[in-house]
Each structure stands twice: as structure tokens, then as C-alpha cells.
mmCIF file of C-alpha atoms in Angstrom:
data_model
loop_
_atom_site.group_PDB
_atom_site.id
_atom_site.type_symbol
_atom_site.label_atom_id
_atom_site.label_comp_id
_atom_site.label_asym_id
_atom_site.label_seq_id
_atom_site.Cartn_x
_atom_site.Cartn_y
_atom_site.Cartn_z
ATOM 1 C CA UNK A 502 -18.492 6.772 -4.190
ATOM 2 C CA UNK A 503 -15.591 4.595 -3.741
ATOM 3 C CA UNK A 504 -12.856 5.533 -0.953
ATOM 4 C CA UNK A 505 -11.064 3.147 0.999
ATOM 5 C CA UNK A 506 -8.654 3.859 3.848
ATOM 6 C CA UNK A 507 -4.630 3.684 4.290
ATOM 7 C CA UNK A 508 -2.658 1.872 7.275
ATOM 8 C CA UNK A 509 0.677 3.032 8.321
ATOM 9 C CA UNK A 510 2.403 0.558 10.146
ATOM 10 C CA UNK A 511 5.766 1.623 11.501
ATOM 11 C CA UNK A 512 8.279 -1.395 12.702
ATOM 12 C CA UNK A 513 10.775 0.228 14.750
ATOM 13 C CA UNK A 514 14.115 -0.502 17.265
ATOM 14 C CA UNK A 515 14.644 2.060 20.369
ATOM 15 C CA UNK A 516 17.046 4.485 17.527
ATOM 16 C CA UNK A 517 15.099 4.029 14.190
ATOM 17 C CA UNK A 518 12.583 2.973 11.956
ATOM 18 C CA UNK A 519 13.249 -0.146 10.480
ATOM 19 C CA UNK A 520 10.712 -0.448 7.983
ATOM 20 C CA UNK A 521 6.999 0.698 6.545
ATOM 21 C CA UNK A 522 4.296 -1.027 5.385
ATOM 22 C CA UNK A 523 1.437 0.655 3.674
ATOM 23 C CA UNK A 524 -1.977 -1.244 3.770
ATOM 24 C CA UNK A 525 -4.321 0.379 1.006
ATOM 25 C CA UNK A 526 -8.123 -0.347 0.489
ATOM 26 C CA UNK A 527 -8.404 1.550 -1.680
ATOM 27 C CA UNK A 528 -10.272 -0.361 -4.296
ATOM 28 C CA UNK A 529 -8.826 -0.091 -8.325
ATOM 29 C CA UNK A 530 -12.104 -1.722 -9.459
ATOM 30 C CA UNK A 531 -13.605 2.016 -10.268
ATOM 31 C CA UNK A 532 -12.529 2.360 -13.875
ATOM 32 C CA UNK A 533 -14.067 -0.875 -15.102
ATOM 33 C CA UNK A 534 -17.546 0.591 -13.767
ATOM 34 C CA UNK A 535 -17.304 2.942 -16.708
ATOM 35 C CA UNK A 536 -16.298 0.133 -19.500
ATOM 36 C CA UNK A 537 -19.082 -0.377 -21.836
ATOM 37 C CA UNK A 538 -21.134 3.072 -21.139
ATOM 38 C CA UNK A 539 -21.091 5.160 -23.828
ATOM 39 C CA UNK A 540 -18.874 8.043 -23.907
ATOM 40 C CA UNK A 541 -21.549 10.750 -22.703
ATOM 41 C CA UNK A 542 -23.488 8.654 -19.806
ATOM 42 C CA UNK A 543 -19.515 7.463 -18.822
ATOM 43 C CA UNK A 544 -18.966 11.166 -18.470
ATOM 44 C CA UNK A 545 -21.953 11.584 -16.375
ATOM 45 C CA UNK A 546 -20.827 9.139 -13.805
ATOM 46 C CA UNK A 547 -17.576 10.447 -13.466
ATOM 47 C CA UNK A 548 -18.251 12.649 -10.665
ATOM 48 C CA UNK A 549 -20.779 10.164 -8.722
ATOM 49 C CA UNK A 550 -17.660 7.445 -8.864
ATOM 50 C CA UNK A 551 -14.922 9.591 -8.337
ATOM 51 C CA UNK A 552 -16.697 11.703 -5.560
ATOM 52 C CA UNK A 553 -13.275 13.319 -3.895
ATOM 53 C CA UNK A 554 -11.867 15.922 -6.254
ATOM 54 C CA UNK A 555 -14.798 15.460 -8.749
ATOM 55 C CA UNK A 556 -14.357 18.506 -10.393
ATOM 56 C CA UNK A 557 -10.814 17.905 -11.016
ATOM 57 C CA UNK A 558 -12.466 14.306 -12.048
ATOM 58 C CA UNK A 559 -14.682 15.669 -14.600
ATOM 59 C CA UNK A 560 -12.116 17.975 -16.193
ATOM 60 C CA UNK A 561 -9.642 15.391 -16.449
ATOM 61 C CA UNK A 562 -12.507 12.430 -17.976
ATOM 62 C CA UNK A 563 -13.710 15.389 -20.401
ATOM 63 C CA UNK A 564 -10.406 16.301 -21.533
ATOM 64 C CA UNK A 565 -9.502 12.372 -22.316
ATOM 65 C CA UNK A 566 -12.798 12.052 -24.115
ATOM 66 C CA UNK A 567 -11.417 14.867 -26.318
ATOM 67 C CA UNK A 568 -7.793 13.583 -26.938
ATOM 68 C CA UNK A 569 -10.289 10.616 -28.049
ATOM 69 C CA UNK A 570 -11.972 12.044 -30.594
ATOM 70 C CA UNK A 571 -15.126 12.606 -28.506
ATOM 71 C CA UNK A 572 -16.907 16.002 -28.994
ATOM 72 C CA UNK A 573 -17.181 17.461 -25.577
ATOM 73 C CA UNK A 574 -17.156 20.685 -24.126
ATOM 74 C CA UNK A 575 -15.491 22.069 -21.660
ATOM 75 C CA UNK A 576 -17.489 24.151 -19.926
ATOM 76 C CA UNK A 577 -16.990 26.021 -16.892
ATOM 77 C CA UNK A 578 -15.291 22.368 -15.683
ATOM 78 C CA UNK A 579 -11.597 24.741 -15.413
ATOM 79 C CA UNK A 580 -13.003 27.207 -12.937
ATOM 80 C CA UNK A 581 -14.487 24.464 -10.880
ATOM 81 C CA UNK A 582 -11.376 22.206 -10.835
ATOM 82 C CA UNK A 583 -9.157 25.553 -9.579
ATOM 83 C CA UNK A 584 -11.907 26.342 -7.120
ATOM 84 C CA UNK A 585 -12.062 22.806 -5.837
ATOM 85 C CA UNK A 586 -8.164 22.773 -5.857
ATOM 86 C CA UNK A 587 -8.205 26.055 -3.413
ATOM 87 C CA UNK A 588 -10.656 25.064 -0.928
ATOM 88 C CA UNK A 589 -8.583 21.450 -0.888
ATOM 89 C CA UNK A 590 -5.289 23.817 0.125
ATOM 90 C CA UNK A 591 -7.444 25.782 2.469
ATOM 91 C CA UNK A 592 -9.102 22.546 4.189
ATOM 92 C CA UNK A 593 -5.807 21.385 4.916
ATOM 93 C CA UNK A 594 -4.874 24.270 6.916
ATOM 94 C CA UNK A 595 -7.765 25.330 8.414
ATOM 95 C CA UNK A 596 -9.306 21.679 9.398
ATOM 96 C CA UNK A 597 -7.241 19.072 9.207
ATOM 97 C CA UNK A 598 -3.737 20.946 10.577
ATOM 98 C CA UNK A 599 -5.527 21.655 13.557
ATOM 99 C CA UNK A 600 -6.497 18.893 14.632
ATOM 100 C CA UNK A 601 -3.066 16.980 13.682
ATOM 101 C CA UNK A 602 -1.696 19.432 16.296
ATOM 102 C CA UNK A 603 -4.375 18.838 18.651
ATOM 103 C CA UNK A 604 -6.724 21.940 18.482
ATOM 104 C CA UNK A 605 -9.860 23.004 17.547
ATOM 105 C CA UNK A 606 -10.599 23.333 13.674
ATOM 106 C CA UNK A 607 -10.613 27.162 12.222
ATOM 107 C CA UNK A 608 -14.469 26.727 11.461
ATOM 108 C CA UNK A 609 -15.008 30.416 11.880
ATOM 109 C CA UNK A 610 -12.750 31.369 9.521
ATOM 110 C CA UNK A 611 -12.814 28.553 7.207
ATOM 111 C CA UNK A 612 -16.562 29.041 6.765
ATOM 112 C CA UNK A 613 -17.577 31.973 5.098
ATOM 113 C CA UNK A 614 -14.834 31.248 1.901
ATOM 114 C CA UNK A 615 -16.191 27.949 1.855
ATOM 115 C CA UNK A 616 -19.825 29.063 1.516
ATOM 116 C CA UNK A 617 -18.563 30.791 -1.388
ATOM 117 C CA UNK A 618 -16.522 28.228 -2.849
ATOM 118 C CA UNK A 619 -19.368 25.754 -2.499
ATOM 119 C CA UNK A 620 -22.101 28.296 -3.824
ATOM 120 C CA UNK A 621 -20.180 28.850 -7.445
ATOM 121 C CA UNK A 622 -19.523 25.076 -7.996
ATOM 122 C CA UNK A 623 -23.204 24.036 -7.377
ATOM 123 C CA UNK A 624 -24.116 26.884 -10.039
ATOM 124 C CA UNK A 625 -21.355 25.145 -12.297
ATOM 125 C CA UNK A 626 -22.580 21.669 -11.772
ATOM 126 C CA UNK A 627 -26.413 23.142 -12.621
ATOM 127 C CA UNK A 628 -25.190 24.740 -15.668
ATOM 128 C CA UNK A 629 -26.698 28.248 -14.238
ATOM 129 C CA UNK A 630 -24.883 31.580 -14.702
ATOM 130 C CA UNK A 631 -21.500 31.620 -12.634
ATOM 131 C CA UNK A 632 -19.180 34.593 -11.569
ATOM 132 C CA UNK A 633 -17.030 36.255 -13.525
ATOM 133 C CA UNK A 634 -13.500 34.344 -12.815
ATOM 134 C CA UNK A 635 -11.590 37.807 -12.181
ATOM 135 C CA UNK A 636 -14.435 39.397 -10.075
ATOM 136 C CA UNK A 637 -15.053 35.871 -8.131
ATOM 137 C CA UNK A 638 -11.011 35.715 -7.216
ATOM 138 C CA UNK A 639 -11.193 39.159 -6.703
ATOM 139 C CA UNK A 640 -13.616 38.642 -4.067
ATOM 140 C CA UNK A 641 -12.049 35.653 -2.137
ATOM 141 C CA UNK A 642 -8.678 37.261 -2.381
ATOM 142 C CA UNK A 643 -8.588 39.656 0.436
ATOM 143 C CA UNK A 644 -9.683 37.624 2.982
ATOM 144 C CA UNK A 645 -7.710 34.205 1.889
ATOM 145 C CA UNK A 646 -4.705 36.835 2.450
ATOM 146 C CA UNK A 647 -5.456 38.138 5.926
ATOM 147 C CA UNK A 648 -6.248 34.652 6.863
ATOM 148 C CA UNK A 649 -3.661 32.682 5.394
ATOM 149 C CA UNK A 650 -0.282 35.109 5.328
ATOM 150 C CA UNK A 651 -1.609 38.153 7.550
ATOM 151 C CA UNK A 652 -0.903 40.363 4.621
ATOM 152 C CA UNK A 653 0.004 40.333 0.982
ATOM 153 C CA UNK A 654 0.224 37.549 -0.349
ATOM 154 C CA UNK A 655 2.616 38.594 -3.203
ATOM 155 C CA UNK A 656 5.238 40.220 -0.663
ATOM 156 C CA UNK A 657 5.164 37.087 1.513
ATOM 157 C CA UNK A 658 6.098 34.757 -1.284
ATOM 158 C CA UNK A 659 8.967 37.178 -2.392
ATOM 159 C CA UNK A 660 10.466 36.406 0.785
ATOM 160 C CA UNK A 661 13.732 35.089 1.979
ATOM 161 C CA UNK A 662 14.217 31.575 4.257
ATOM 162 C CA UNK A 663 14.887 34.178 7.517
ATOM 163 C CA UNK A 664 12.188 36.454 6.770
ATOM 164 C CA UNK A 665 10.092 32.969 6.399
ATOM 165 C CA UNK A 666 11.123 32.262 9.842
ATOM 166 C CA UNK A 667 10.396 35.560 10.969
ATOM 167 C CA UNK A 668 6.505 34.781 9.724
ATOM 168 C CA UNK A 669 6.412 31.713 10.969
ATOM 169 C CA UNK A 670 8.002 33.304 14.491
ATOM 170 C CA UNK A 671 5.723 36.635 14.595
ATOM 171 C CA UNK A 672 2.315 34.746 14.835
ATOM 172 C CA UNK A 673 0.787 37.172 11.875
ATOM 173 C CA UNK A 674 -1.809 34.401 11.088
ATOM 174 C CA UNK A 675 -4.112 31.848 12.304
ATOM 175 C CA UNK A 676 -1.660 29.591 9.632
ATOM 176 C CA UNK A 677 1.916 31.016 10.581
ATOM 177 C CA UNK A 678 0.779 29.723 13.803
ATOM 178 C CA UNK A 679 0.200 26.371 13.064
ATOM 179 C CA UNK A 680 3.010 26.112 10.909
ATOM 180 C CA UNK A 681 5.407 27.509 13.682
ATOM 181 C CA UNK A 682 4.388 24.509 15.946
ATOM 182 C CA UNK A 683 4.293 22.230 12.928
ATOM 183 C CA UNK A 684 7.790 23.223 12.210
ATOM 184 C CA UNK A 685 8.991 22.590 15.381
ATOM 185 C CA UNK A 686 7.613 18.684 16.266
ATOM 186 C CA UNK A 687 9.334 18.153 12.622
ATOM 187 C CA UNK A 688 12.693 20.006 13.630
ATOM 188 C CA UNK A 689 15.761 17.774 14.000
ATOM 189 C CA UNK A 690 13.235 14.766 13.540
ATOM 190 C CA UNK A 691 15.579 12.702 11.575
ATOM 191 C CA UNK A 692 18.501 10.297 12.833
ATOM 192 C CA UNK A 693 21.976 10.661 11.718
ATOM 193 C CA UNK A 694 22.309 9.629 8.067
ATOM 194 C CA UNK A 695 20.915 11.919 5.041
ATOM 195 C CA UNK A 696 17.232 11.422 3.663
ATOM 196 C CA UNK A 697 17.491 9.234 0.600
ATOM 197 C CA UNK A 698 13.942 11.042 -0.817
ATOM 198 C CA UNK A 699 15.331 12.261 -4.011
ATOM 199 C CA UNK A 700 13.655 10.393 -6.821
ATOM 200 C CA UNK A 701 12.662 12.995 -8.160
ATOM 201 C CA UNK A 702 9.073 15.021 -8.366
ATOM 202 C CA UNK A 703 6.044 13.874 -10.894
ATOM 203 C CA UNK A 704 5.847 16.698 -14.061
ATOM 204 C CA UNK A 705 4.295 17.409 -16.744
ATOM 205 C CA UNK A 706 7.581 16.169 -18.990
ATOM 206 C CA UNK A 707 6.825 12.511 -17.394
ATOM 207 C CA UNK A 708 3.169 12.689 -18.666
ATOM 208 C CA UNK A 709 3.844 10.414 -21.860
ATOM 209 C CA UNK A 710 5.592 7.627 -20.285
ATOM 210 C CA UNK A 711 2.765 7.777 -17.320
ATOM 211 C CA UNK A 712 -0.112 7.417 -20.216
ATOM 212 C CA UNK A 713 1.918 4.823 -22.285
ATOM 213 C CA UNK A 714 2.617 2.448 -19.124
ATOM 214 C CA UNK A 715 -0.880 2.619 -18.571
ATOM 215 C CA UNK A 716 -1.660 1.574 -22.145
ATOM 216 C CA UNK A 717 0.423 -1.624 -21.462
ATOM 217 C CA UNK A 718 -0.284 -2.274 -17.895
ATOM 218 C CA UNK A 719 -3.681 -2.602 -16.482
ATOM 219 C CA UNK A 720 -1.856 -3.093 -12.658
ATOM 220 C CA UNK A 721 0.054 0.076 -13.108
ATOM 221 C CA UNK A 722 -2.259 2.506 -11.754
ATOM 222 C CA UNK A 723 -2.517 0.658 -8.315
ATOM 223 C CA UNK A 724 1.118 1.113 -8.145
ATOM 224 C CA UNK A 725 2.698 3.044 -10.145
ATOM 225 C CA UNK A 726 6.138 4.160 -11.276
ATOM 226 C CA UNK A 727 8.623 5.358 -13.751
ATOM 227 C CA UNK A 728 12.219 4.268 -14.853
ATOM 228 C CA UNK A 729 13.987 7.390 -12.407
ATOM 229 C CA UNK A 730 12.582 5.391 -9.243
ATOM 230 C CA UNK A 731 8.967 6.430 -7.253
ATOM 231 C CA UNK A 732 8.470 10.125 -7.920
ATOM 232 C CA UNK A 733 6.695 12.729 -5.601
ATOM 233 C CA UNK A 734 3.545 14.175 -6.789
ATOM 234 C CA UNK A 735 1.782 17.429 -5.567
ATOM 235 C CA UNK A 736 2.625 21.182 -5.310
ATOM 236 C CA UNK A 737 6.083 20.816 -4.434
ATOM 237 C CA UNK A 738 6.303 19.688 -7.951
ATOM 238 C CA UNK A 739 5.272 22.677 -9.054
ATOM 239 C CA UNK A 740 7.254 25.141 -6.764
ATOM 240 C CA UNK A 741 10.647 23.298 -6.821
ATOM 241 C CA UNK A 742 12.710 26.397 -7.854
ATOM 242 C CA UNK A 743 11.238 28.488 -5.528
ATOM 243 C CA UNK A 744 13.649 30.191 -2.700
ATOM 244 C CA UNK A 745 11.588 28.905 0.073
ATOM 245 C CA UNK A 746 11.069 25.349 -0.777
ATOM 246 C CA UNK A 747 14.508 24.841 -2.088
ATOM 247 C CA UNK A 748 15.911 26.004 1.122
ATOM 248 C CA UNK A 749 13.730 23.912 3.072
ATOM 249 C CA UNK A 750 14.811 20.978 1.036
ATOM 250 C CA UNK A 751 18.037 21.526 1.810
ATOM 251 C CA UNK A 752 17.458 21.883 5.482
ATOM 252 C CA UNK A 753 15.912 17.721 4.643
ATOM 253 C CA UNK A 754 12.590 19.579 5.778
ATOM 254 C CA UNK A 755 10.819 18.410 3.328
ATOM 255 C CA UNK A 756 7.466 18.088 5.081
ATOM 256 C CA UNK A 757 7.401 22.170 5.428
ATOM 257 C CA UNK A 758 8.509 22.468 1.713
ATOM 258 C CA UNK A 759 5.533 20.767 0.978
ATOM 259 C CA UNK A 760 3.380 22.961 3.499
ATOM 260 C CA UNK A 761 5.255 26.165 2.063
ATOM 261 C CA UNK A 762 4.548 24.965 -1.729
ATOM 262 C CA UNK A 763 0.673 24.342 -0.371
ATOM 263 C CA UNK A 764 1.060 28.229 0.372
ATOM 264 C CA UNK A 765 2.716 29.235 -2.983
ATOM 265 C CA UNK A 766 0.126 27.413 -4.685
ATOM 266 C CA UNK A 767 -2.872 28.977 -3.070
ATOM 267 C CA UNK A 768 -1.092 32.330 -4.097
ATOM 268 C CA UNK A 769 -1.005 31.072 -7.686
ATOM 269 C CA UNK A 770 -4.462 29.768 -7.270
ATOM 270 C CA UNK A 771 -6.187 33.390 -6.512
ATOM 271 C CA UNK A 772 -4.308 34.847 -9.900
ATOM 272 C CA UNK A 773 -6.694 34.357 -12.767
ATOM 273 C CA UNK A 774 -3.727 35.043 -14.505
ATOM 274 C CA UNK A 775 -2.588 31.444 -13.494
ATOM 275 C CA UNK A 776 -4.144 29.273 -15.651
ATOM 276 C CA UNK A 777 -4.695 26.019 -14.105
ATOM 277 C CA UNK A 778 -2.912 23.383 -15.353
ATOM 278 C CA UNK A 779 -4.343 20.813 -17.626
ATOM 279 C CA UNK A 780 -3.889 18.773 -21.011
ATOM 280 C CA UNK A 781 -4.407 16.484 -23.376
ATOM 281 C CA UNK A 782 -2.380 13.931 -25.255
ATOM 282 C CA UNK A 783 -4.389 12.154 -28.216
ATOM 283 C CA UNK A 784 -3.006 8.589 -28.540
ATOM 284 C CA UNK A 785 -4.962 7.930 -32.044
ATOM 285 C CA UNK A 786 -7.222 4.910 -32.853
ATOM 286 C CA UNK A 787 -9.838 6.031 -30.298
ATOM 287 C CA UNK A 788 -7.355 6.593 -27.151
ATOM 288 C CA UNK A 789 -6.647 9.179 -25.152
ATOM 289 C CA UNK A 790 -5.577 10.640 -22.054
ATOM 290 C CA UNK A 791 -6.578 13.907 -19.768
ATOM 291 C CA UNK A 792 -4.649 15.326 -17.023
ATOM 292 C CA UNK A 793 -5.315 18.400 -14.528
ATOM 293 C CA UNK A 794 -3.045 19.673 -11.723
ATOM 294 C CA UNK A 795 -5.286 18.934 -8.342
ATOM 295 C CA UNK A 796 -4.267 20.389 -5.207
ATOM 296 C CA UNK A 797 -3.014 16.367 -4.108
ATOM 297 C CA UNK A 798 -0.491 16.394 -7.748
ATOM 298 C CA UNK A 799 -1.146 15.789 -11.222
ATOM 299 C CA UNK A 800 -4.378 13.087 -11.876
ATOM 300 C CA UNK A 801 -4.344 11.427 -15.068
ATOM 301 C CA UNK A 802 -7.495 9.764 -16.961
ATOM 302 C CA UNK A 803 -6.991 7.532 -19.514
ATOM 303 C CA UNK A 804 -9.786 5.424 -21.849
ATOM 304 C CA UNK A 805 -10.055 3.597 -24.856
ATOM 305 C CA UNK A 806 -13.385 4.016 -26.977
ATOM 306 C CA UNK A 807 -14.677 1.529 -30.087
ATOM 307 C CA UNK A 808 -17.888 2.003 -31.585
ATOM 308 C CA UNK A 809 -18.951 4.787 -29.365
ATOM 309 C CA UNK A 810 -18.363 3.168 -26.322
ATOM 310 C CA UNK A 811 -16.056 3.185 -23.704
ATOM 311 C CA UNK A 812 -13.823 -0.047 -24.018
ATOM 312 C CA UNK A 813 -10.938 0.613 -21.384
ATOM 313 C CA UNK A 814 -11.143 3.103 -18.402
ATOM 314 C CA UNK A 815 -7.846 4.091 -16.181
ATOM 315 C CA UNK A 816 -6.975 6.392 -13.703
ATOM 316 C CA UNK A 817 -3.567 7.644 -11.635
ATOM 317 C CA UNK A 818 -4.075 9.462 -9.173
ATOM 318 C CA UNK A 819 -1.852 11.291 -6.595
ATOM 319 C CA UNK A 820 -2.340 8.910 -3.927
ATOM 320 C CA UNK A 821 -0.280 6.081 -5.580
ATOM 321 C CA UNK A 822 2.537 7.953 -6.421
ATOM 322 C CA UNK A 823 2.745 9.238 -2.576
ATOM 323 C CA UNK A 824 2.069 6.412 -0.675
ATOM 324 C CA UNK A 825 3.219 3.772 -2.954
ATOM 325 C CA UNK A 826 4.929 0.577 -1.017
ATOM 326 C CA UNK A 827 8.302 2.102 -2.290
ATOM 327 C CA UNK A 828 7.329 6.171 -2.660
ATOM 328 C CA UNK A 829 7.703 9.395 -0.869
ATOM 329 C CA UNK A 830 6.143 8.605 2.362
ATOM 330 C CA UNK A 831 8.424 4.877 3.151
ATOM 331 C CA UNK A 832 11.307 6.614 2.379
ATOM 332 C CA UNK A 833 11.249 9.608 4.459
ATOM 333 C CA UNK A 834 9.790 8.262 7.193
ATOM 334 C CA UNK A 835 13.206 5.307 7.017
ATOM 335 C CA UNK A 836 14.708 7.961 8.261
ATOM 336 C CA UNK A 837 12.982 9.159 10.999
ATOM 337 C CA UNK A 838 14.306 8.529 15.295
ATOM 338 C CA UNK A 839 12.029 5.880 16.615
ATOM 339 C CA UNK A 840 13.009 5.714 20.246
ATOM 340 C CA UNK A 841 9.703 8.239 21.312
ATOM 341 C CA UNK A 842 6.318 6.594 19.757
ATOM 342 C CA UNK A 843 4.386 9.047 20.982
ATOM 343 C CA UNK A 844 6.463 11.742 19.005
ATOM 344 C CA UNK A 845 7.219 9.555 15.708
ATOM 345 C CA UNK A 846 3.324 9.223 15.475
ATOM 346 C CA UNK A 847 2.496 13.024 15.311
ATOM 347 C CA UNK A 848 5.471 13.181 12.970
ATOM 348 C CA UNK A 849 4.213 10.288 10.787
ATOM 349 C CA UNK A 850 0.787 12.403 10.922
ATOM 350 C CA UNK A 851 2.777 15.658 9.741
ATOM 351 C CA UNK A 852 4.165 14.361 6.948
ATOM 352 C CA UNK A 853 1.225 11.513 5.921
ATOM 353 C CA UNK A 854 -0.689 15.233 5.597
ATOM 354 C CA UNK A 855 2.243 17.227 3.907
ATOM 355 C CA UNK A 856 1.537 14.614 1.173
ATOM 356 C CA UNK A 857 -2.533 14.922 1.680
ATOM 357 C CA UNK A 858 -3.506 10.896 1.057
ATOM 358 C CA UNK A 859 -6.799 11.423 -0.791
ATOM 359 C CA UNK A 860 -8.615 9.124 1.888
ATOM 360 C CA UNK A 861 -8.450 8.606 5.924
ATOM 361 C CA UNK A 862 -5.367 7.378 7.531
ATOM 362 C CA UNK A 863 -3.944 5.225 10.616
ATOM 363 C CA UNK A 864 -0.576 5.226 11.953
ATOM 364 C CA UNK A 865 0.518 1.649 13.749
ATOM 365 C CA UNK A 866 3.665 1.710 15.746
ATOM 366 C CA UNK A 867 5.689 -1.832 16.857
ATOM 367 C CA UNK A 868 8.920 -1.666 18.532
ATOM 368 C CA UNK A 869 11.618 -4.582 18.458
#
């Protein structure tokens, strides 16, 4: 299990932040631990080395295999990755929110869909019998709903930006809450000048120019990035069009476009009409590349095979692409007041979780 750790540190004068440095520990080393394993045992180790999001892991490794040439199945490795995906969307809000904000973690609630959750993935990973998808979603649905929105979940995403503020206002849910006083420490947060985020959002169209930088760059997936600039990956991606997070976007709240598109998605999550999203691109001569949608953005798996054997392993995951030295996170938070530490901090916080780093994370503050 390899994880690492992010530092934040701000440098800031009494009306700004001057500048952001991200400190990763992430180590890149894991892909090489698969080079020279044969394409079946490779597979096997897939989850054990990529332990956070392994299902999403798996999926991704299985469906790169394929695009290979490798005969692999499937499996029930879809259902897993969407269940894994929800109860990521649902951790956010119901642990980690909290305690951003300085209260106690939803464990009551949180628990009894996550005993779920976690009961069908260990009968996936055992190869046992497993729900029916439809009767399984059907199951969590209600009570995600009353939880999450207070209601329907269908009506609540058909909103407009007032009644939005109206939910947020009215208290409906243990998440409206937190998202009303989320939504206020971010309000008016920035200084003067417009947010320079716009380089655009990582989609599925970008996919081949991802894999093919890979193919010439062993470096790239530390830090990668594409000809538009340092893209955003994760739900927002997914949701741009949508009323609520375009509005938002406008507003330069981009942090509660993100949390908003975290809602939209676990509404698209709980639809087995949804399928999750995944693919393969075959690059021929024994290459290939797997992607799947994870609840962090898209994660890409790339190898090379000769002989039977795996000869070149890669992986991009959403991490990079957020908190690259040049990405999402340095740019918004350039824009940020810095005259109240204490308040800059719990901002930082916000957003650093708004974009959901894969591993733990530190915020430094220096003033001039």
C-alpha cells in the first residue's frame, strides 16, 4: 500500500497570497512494482498496491489488460468501482466535511449504508453471489435521499440557483447543513481581481493525448498536463452544463460547484440506469490503456506487455491533475485574501477537499 502525504504551504502579504507550493510524497515508484509479472499475477496485485480506490484500480488495470490483447474478464469489477465511487462521495460529506468545519463526524448515519456498501464489495472481491444491481440501488436509495437532500433526489437536482439557496438555507439535511456553513466561510473569500481557474476540466475527449504522452514520457504521470494548460479533474467535469454548477461558477464559487457536482453525481450514482463510466483504447503491438470515472476524476492505467509479461506499467491519477505545482488548487487559492490566517486556512481546507487529494493533507501559512 503506497500513500504518501501533500504539504500546502501558503506564502502570503497582509492583502493576498503570493504564492503556493505543493510538497508531494507521494511516491511514482508503484507502477514499476508490476514490470516483469505476468499479466494475471500483475492483475492480482493491483488492488494490494493501489489500496485507495482499488476497485476503481482493478477495473481500470483489467480494462488495459484488454485494450492489450489480454483475455480478462470483467466481472462484477463495474458494480464495485460505482459502489466504491458512492461511498467515496458519501465519506466526504458525512466524515471528512465535518470535521473540516469543526464537528463531530455523521457516524450514525454514515454507518448503516456503509455496512452495506462494504458487505457487497467483500462478496465481489470473494467471487460469491452479489445483489442484483437494480434491487441493491434500490435498497440504498431511500435512505442516501433522506440523508443527503431531505427528499427526492430527482426534484432537488431539477432545481434552480435560488431554490438551491433555499436548501442550503432551510436546514432539510444533515448535508444542506454543512454545506450552508461551508458556503458561507467560502463567500466573498476572494480579493479583488477575477479567478484565473479556467483551463479547462479533464474529459473523456482528452483521453488519447493523456495515454499517448504517457507512451512518450515516463515523468508525465507525476505531473501531468496537456497543451490547453493544467486541467481540473473530478465530478465537476462531468456536471459542467448543469444549472447549478454553472451558476456557481459564475458566482467564482467554484469550491461549492464542486460540492454541488459531488451531489449530482451521487444522484447519478444510485441510477442503474447510469452506467459508470469506463473504456478502453487499444494502442496495438501489446499496449493499451484503461480508464474509469472514480469519484476523485477520471484514473487512467496504462501498460505495455511482450512475451506475456508486463514490460511497462503507468498510472494518472486524479491527484496530479488537482494538485499539480501549476493546477486547480495553486491557482485558485492565488486568489484568495490573506490578511486573516486563521480564516485562509479553513478556506485552503474547503477547497483542498472540494478537490478530494487522494491522500492526507497539511496547510502551512507564512506571512511577509
Amino acid at each position: 500500500m503506497l500513500e504518501g502525504k501533500l504539504r500546502i504551504l501558503l506564502h502570503c502579504n497582509a492583502a493576498q497570497v503570493n504564492s503556493v507550493e505543493i510538497r508531494s510524497s507521494r511516491p511514482q515508484i508503484s507502477g514499476r512494482l508490476l514490470e516483469g509479472n505476468g499479466v494475471a499475477q500483475a492483475l492480482s496485485k493491483v488492488p494490494v498496491i493501489y489500496s485507495i480506490c482499488r476497485q476503481a484500480q482493478s477495473l481500470a488495470a483489467t480494462l488495459a489488460a484488454e485494450a492489450a490483447g489480454s483475455d480478462t474478464t470483467l466481472a462484477g469489477l463495474p458494480l464495485g468501482a460505482r459502489l466504491e465511487a458512492l461511498q467515496e462521495h458519501l465519506w466526504r460529506f458525512f466524515i471528512d466535511l465535518p470535521g473540516q468545519l469543526g464537528e463531530k463526524p455523521l457516524l450514525k448515519e454514515f454507518a448503516p449504508i456503509r455496512q452495506q456498501i462494504v458487505q457487497q464489495v467483500k462478496l465481489l472481491d470473494s467471487g460469491a453471489p452479489y445483489d442484483d444491481e437494480d434491487d441493491l440501488l434500490g435498497r440504498l436509495s431511500p435512505e442516501i435521499e433522506s440523508m443527503v437532500w431531505g427528499g427526492s433526489s430527482v426534484e432537488w437536482s431539477g432545481q434552480g440557483e435560488a431554490d438551491l439557496q433555499a436548501w442550503l438555507e432551510s436546514g432539510a439535511s444533515s448535508v444542506g447543513k454543512l454545506l450552508w456553513r461551508a458556503s458561507q466561510l467560502l463567500e466573498r473569500s476572494y480579493t479583488g481581481y477575477r479567478v484565473t481557474c479556467d483551463q479547462g476540466l479533464l474529459g473523456t475527449d482528452s483521453l488519447v493525448d493523456v495515454v499517448q504522452a504517457l507512451g512518450r514520457d515516463d515523468q508525465f504521470s507525476a505531473q501531468p498536463w496537456l497543451q490547453q494548460g493544467h486541467p481540473e479533474a473530478g465530478a465537476m467535469a462531468r456536471h459542467q452544463e448543469h444549472p447549478l454548477v454553472t451558476a456557481l461558477v459564475a458566482r467564482e464559487q467554484r469550491a461549492m460547484a464542486r460540492f454541488v457536482a459531488r451531489l449530482l453525481e451521487i444522484d447519478r450514482l444510485l441510477n442503474p440506469a447510469q452506467a459508470i463510466g469506463m473504456g478502453r483504447i487499444s494502442l496495438g503491438d501489446g499496449s493499451g490503456a484503461g480508464w474509469v470515472e472514480t469519484a476523485r476524476g477520471i484514473l487512467v492505467h496504462r501498460l505495455d506487455i511482450h512475451h506475456g509479461r508486463v514490460q511497462r506499467y503507468q498510472v494518472v491519477a486524479p491527484t496530479e491533475w488537482n494538485f499539480h505545482p501549476e493546477g486547480p488548487l495553486v491557482r485558485e487559492v492565488l486568489a484568495l485574501a490573506g490578511d486573516n490566517v486563521d480564516l485562509l486556512r479553513q478556506r485552503v481546507q474547503l477547497i483542498c477537499l472540494s478537490l478530494d487529494p487522494c491522500v492526507s493533507f497539511e496547510i502551512e501559512v507564512y506571512n511577509a
